C-alpha angles and dihedrals in degrees: 000000000000091000093080112101098194103028140069114208128200132173121216104187104287094354126088116209115201120189123194105230115194098110094163089063100035087254093298109183117246135165092275091054090053091048091050094046093049089052095044094048091048090053090049094047092050097047112091091197092061113072107166135023132207119203117197142154131203131307089261099044138009085193124324093210142285117322104271093191089061093052105033098091097039121113131207094267093053095045094045095045092049091043084225115219093013091115091072088076087074089062093050090052091067105128099202121071124270135181131211112221104199128195125166121347121013100170134158107333089009091059090045094053091047089054090052088067121093087247141343129238108195133200115229087252095059120125121189128195150144101218096162091118088069087064094048095256141084137242109289106182099062099285098134092047101043092041091054091049092048103044106011134256099286098055093037091052092047093050095046094046097044101029091223121159123241118217125225097260093051090045090056093047091048093050097247093119131035097218143357121220135173111280092242090058099043101102094039091051093045091050090046091053092044090051090055090052092045090056092060126093105285098222092045089051092055091045093051090051092049095050096047090049090048089061088073094051106036135063112253096258093050091045092054090048090050091050092050093050092051089048090052092046093056088063086073092063131093089226092062090054091046094045095051093041090051091049092052091046091045094234135122114274120239109215125208100179090240 
């Protein structure tokens, strides 16, 4: 865990807590951050003892954007040949659930990474935005697409065209974040929520994540069929038998992930 140059990693029982750690740059996301996150998420996804992950930054900034100094001198040929930003897709392919706990600025790439999470818990100080237009460019890590899915075309278009920031309360009303909590309580609340998720049947957790995500990619009829098939499939697991037997016996279920 000490090998990460831009992250701090903690384990809280079955929950992994990952902190972005570039305080001198307000946690701006550079290539090293991506490399570290890909590695950390791969370790989390492969560890059967870790069942939920929380990604956070500092009180002042979740992540204030992508590292402009790293991109400023690049030309089209370099960016296109490197397929710049494509590596973030490895983070979004994480099968197990993860939460973004956002305090302070989540701008540009920071907002985009937060939206990659399965959901966001925001401190009351959180500010979200896609201000790339002020630099003469656009979002490049899925910001325009995920923002439109989360809050609708009108607000997404306004934010991308004006670069304005959205505060935590508006973000909750718009559906961008699941919940807003006092800044002092952010990590405790995120870990509490992650612990609840981590206590659920592991295969059912993955299946629930897959079917909710499918709702954004499939027509309604196909999505319902996909949901039903995953529901049927879980009846082939030991955890389904244990879960229903525990419910009938009014006892706590003991999951095996099988």
